[in-house]
C-alpha atoms as an extended CHARMM CRD file, in Angstrom:
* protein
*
       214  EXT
         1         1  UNK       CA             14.2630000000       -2.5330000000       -2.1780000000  PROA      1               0.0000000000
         2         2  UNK       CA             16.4300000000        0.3330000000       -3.7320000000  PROA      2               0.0000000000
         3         3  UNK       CA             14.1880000000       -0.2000000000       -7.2420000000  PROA      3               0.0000000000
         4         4  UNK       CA             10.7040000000       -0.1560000000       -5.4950000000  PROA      4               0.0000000000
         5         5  UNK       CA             11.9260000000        2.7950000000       -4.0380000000  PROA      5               0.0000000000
         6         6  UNK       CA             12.7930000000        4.4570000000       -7.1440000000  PROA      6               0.0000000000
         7         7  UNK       CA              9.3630000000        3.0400000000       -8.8540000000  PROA      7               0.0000000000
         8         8  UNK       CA              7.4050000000        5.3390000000       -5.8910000000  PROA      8               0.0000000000
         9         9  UNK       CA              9.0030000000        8.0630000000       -6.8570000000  PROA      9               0.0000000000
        10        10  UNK       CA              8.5530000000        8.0000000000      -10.3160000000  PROA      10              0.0000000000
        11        11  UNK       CA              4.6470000000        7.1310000000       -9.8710000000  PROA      11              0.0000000000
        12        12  UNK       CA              4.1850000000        9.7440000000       -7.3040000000  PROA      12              0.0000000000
        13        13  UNK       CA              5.3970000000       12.2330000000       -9.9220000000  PROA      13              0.0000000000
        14        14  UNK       CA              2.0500000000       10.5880000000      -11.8050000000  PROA      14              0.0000000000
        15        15  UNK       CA             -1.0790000000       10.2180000000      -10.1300000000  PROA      15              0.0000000000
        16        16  UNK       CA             -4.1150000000       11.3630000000      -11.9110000000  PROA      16              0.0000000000
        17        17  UNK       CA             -5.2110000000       14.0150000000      -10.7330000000  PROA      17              0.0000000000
        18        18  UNK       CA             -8.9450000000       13.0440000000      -11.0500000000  PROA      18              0.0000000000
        19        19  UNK       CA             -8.3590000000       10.2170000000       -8.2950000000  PROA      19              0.0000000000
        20        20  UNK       CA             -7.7760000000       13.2180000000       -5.9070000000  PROA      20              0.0000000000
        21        21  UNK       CA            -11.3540000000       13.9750000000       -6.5720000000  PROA      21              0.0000000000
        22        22  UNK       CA            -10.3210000000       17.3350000000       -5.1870000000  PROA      22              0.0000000000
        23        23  UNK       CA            -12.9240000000       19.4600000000       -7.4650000000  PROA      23              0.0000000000
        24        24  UNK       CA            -15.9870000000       20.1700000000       -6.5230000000  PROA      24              0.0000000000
        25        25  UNK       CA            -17.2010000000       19.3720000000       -9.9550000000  PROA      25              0.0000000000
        26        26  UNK       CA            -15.0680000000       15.9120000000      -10.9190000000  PROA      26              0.0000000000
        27        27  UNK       CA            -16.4760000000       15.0040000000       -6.9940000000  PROA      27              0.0000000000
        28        28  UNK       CA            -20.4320000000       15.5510000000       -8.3430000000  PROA      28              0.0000000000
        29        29  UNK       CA            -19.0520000000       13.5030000000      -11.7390000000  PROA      29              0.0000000000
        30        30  UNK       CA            -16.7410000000       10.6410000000      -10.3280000000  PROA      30              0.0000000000
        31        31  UNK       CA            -17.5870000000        9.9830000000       -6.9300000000  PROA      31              0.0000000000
        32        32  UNK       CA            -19.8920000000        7.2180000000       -7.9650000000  PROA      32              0.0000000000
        33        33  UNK       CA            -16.9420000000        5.2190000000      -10.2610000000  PROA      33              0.0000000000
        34        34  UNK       CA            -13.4210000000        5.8920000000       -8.1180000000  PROA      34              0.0000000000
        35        35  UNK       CA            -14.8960000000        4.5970000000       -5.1540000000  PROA      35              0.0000000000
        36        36  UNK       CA            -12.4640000000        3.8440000000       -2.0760000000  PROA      36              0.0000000000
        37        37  UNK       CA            -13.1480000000        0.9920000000        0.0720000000  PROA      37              0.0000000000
        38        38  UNK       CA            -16.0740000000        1.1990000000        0.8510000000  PROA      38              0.0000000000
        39        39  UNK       CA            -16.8530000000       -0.1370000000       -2.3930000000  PROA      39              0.0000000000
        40        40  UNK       CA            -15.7200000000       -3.3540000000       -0.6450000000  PROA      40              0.0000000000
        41        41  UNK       CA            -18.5100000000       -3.4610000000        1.7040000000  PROA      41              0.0000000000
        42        42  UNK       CA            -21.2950000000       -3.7590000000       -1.4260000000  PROA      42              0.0000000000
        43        43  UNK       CA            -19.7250000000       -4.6220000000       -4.5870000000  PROA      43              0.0000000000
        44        44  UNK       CA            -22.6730000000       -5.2910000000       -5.9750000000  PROA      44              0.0000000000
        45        45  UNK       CA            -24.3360000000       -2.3320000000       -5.5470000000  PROA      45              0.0000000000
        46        46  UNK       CA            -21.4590000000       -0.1210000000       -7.0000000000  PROA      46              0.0000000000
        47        47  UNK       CA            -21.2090000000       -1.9090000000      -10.4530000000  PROA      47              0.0000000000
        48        48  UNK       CA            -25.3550000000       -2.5130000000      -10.4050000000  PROA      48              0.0000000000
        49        49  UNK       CA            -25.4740000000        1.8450000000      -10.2330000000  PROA      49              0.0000000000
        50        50  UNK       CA            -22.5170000000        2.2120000000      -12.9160000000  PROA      50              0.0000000000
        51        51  UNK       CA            -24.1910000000       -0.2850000000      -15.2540000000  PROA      51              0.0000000000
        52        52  UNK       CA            -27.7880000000        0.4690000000      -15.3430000000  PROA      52              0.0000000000
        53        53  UNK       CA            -26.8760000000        4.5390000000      -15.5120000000  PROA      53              0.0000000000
        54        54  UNK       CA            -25.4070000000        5.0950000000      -19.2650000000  PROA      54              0.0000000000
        55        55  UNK       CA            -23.5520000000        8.0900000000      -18.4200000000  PROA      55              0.0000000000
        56        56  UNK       CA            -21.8990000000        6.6840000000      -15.1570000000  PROA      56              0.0000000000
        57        57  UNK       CA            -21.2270000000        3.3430000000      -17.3740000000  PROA      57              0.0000000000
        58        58  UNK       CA            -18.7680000000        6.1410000000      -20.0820000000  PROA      58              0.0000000000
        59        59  UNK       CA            -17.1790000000        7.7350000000      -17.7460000000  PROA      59              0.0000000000
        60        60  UNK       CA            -16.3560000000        4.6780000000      -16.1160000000  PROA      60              0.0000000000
        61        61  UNK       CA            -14.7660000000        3.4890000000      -19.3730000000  PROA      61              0.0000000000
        62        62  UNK       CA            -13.3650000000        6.5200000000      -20.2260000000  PROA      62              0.0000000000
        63        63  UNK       CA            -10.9350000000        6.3030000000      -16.8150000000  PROA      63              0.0000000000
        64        64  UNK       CA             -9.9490000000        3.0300000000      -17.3940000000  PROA      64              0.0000000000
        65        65  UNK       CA             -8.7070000000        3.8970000000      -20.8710000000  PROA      65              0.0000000000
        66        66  UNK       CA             -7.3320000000        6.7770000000      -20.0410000000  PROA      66              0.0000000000
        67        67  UNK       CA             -5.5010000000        6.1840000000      -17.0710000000  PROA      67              0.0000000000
        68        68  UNK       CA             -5.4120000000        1.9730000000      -16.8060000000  PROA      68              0.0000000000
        69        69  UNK       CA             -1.9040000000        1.8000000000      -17.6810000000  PROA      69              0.0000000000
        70        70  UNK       CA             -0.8420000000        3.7790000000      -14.7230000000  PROA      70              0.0000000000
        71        71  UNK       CA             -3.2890000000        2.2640000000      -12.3220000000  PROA      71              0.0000000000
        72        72  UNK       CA             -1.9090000000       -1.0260000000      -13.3490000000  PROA      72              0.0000000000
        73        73  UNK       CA              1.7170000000        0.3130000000      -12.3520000000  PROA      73              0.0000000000
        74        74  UNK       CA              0.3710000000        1.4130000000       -9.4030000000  PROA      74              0.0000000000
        75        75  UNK       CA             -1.2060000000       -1.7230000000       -8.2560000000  PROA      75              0.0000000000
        76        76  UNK       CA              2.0530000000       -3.2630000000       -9.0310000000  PROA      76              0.0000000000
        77        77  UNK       CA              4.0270000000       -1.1570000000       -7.3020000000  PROA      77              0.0000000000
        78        78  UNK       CA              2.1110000000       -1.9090000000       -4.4020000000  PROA      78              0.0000000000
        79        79  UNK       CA              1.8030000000       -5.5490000000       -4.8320000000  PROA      79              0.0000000000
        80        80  UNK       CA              6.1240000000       -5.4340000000       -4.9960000000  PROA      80              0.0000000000
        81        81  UNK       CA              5.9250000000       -3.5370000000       -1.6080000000  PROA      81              0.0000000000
        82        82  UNK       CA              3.3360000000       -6.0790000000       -0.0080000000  PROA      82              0.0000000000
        83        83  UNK       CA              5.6810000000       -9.1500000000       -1.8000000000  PROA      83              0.0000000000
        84        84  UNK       CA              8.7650000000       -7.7850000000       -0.5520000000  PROA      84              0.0000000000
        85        85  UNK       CA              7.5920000000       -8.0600000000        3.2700000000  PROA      85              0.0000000000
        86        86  UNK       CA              6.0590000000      -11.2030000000        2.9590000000  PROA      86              0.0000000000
        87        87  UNK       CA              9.7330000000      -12.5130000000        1.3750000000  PROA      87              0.0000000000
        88        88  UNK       CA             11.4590000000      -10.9200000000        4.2510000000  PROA      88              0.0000000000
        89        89  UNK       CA              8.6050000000      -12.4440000000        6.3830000000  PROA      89              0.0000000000
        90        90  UNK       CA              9.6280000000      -16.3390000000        4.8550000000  PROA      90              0.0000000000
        91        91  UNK       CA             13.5420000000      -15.7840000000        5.1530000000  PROA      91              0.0000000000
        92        92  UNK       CA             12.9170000000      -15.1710000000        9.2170000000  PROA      92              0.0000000000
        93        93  UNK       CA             10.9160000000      -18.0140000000        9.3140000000  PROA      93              0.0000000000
        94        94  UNK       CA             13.6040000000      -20.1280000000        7.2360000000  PROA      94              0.0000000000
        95        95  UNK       CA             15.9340000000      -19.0640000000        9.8440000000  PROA      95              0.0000000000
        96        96  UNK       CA             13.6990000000      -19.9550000000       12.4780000000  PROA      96              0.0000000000
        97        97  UNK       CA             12.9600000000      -23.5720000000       11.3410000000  PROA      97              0.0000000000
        98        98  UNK       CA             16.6440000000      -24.1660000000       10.4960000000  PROA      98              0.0000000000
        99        99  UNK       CA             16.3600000000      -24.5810000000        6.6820000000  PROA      99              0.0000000000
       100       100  UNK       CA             19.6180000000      -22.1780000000        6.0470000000  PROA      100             0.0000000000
       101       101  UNK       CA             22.5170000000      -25.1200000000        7.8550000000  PROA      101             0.0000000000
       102       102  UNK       CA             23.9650000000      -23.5150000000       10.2780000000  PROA      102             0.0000000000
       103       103  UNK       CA             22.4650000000      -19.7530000000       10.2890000000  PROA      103             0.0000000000
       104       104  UNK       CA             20.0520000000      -18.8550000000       12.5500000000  PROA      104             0.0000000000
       105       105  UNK       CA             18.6910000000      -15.2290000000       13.5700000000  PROA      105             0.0000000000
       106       106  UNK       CA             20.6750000000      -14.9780000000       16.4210000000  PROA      106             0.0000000000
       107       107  UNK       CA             23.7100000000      -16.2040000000       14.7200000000  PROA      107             0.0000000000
       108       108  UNK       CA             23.2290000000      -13.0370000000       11.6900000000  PROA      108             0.0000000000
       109       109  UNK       CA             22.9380000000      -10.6110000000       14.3550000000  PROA      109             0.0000000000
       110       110  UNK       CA             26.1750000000      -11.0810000000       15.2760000000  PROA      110             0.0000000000
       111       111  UNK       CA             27.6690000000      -11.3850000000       12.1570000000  PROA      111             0.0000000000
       112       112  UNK       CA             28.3060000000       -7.4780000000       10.8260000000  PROA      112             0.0000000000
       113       113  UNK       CA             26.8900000000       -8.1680000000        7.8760000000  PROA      113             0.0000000000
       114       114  UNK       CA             24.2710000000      -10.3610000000        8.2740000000  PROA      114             0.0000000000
       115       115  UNK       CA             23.2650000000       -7.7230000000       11.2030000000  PROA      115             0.0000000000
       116       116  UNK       CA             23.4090000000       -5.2330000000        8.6610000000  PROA      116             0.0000000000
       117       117  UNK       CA             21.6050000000       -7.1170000000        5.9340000000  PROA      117             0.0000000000
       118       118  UNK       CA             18.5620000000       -7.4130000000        8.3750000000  PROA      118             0.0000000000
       119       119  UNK       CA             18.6370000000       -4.1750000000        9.6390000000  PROA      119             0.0000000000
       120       120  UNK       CA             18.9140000000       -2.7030000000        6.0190000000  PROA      120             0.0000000000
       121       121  UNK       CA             15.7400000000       -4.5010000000        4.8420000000  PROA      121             0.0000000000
       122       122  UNK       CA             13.3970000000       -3.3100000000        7.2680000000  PROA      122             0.0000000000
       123       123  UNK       CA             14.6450000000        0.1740000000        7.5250000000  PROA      123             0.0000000000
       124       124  UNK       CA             13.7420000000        0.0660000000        3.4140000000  PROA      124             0.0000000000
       125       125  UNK       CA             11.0310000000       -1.1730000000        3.8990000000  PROA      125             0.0000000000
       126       126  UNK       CA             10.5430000000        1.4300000000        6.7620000000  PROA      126             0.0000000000
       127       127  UNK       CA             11.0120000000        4.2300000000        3.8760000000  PROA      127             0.0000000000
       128       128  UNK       CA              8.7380000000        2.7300000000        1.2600000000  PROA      128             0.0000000000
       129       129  UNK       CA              5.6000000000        2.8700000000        3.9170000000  PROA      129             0.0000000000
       130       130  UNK       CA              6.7280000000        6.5000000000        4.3600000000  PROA      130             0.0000000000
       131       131  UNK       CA              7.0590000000        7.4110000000        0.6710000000  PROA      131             0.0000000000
       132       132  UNK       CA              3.9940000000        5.6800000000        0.1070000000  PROA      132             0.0000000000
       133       133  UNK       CA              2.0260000000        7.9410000000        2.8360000000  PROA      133             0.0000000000
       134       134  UNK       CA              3.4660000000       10.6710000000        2.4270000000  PROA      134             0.0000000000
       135       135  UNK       CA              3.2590000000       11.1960000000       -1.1240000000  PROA      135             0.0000000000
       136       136  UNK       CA              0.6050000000        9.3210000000       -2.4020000000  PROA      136             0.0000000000
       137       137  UNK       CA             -2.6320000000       10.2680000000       -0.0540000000  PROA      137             0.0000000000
       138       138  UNK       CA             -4.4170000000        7.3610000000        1.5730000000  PROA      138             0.0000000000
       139       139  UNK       CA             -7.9980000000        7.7030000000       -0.1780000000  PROA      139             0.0000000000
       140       140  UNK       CA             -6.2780000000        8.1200000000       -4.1110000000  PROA      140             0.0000000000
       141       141  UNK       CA             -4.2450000000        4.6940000000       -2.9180000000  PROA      141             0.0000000000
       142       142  UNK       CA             -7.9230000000        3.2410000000       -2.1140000000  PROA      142             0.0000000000
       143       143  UNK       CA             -9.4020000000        4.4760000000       -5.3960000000  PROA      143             0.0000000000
       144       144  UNK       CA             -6.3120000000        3.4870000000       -7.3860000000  PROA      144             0.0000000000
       145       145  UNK       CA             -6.2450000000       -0.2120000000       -6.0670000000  PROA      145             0.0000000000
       146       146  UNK       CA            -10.3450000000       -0.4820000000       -5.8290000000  PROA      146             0.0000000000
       147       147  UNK       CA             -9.7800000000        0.5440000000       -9.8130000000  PROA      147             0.0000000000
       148       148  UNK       CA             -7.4970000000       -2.1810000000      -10.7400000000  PROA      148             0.0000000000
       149       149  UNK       CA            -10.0580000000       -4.4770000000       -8.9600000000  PROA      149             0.0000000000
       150       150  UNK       CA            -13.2970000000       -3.4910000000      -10.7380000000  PROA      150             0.0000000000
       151       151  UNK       CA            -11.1760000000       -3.5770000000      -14.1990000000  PROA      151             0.0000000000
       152       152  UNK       CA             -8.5300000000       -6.6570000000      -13.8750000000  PROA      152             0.0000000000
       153       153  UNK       CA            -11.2890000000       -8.4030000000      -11.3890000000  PROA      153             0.0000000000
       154       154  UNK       CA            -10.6300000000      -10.6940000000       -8.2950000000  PROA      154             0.0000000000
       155       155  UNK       CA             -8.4800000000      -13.3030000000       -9.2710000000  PROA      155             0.0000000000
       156       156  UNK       CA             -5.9030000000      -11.1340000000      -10.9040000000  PROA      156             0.0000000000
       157       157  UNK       CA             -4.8480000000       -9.9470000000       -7.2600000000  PROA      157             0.0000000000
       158       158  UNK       CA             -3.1220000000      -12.6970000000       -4.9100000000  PROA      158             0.0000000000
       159       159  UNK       CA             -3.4100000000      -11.9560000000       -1.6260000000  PROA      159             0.0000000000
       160       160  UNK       CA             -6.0480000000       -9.1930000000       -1.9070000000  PROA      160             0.0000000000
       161       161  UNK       CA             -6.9390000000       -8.7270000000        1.7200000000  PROA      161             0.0000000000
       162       162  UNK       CA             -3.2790000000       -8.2130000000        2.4910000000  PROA      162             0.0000000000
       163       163  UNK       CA             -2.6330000000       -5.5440000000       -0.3180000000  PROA      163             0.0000000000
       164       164  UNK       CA             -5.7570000000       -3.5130000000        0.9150000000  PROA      164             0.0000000000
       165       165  UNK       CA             -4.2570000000       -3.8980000000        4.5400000000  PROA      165             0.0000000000
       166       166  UNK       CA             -0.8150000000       -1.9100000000        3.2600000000  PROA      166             0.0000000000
       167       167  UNK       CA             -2.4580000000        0.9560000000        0.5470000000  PROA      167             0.0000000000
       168       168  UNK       CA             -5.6100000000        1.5870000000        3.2880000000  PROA      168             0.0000000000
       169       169  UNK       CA             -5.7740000000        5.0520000000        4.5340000000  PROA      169             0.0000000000
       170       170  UNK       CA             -3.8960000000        5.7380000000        7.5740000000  PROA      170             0.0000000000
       171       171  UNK       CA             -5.6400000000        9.1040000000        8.1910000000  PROA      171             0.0000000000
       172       172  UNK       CA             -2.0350000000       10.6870000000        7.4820000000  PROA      172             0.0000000000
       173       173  UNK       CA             -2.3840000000       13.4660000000        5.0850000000  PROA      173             0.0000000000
       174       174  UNK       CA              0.3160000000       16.3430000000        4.5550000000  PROA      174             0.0000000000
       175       175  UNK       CA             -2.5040000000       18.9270000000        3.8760000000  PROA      175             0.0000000000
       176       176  UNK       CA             -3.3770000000       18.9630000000        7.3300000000  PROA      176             0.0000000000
       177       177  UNK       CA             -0.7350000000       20.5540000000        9.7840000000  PROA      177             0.0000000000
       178       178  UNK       CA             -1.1810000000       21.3100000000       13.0510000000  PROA      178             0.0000000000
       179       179  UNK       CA             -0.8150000000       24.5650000000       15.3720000000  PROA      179             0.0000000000
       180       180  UNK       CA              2.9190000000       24.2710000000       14.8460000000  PROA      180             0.0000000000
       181       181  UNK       CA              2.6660000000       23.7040000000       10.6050000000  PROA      181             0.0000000000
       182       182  UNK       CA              3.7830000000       19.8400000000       10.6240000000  PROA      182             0.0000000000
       183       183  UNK       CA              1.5630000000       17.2490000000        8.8800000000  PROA      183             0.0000000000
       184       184  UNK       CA             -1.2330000000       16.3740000000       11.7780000000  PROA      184             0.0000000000
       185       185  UNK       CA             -0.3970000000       12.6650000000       13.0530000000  PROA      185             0.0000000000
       186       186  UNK       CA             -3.0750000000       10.5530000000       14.0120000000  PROA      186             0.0000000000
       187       187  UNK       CA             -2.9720000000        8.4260000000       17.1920000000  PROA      187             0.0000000000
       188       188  UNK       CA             -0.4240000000        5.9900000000       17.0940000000  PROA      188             0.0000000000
       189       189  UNK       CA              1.0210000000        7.0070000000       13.6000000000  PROA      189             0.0000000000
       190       190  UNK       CA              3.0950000000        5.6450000000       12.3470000000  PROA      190             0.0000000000
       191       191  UNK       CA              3.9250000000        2.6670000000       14.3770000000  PROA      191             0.0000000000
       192       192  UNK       CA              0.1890000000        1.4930000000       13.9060000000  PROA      192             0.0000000000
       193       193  UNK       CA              0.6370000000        1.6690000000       10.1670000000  PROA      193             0.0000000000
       194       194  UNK       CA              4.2350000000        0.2150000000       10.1430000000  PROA      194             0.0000000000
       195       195  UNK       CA              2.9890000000       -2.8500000000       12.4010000000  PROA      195             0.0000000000
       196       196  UNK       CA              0.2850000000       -3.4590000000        9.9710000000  PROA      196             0.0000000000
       197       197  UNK       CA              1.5780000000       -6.2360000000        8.0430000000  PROA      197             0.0000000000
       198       198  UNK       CA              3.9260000000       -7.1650000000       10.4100000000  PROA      198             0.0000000000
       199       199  UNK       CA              1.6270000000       -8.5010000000       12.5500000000  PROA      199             0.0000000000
       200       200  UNK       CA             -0.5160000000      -10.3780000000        9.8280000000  PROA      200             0.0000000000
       201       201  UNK       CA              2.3230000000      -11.6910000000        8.7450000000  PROA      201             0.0000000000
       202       202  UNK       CA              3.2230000000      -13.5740000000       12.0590000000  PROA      202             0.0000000000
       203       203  UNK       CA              6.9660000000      -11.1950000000       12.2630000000  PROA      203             0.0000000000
       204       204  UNK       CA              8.1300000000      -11.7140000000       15.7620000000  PROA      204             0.0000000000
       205       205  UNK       CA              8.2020000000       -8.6120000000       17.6660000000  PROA      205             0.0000000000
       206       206  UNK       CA             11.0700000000       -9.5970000000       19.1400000000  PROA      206             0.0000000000
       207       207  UNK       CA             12.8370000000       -9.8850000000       15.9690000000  PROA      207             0.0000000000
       208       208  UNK       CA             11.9180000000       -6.5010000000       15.4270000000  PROA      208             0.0000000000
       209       209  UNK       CA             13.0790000000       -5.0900000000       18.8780000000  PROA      209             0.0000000000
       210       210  UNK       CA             16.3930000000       -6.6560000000       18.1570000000  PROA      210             0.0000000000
       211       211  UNK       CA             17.1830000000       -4.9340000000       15.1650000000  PROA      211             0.0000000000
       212       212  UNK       CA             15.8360000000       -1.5150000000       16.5180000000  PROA      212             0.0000000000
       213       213  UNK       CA             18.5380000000       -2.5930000000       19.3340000000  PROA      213             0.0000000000
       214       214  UNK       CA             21.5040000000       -2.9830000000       17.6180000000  PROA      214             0.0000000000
């Protein structure tokens, strides 16, 4: 938890700036090849109006070797993050189903540090959604996964519907503030975005009550 922690920081220091798209003039250039999600919607009609325009086709190239190494850490940073929730997901389930003899979830809750060891993994992975929001906006996440896809292709991402669940835009964005100058939260933020994968991955809410409780 600790290292993906670290590895968000360091990237965040990183981003391209071009993935931004924040310029009015790399927006008229790049729009068209750092798509966000909604490249997901029709695939083939994204790669069929990079490939048959030349100039789209270069730039398009150009990115990729330009900035594929870091997209690639990217992608696995975010793949750790999805991986480490889904292995927290299994070891509550193996404690469920009796696998560990003689441990159950009840039984680590009142152990100190069992308690704590549960406790401790949500809450970091608690602070990696955070980090991940806060400092790396929700539409650059988009184009910096959809990126890796288009490059690496399909079947170099397990789980790809879960991964696009955690890095989608939450609508979270520190460069809005509201009347009082505080980041503008949408409705529901951020339990919405913290339940996200929770609830595809089948974590009991009560579970999750239980360690808020303690």
């Amino acid at each position: 938890g600790d290292a993906l922690i670290a590895e968000l920081l360091r990237l965040s220091e990183h981003i391209p700036v071009l993935f931004s798209l924040s310029d009015k003039t790399d927006r008229s250039l790049y729009t068209d090849v750092l798509p966000d999600f909604t490249y997901l919607k029709t695939p083939e009609l994204f790669e069929h109006r990079i490939e048959s325009n030349p100039e789209l086709a270069a730039r398009d190239n150009d990115i990729w070797a330009t900035h594929g190494e870091v997209v690639s850490r990217f992608f696995k940073s975010f793949e750790s993050v999805y991986k480490y929730i889904k292995d927290f997901s299994r070891c509550l389930e193996d404690l469920r189903q009796g696998v560990y003899i003689q441990q159950t979830i009840e039984g680590l809750f009142l152990d100190e540090d069992g308690k704590q060891l549960l406790c401790e993994c949500l809450y970091l992975y608690g602070v990696m959604l955070t980090l991940m929001d806060t400092l790396i906006d929700g539409q650059v996440r988009e184009r910096l996964l959809i990126a890796y896809y288009r490059h690496q292709g399909q079947s170099s991402i397990q789980s790809i519907d879960e991964v696009c669940l955690l890095v989608k835009a939450t609508g979270f964005s520190t460069a809005t503030v509201d009347r009082s100058g505080w980041p503008k939260r949408p409705l529901n933020y951020p339990e919405e975005y913290f339940a996200r994968l929770v609830r595809r991955l089948n974590i009991p809410s009560s579970v999750v009550h239980m360690m808020v409780a303690v």
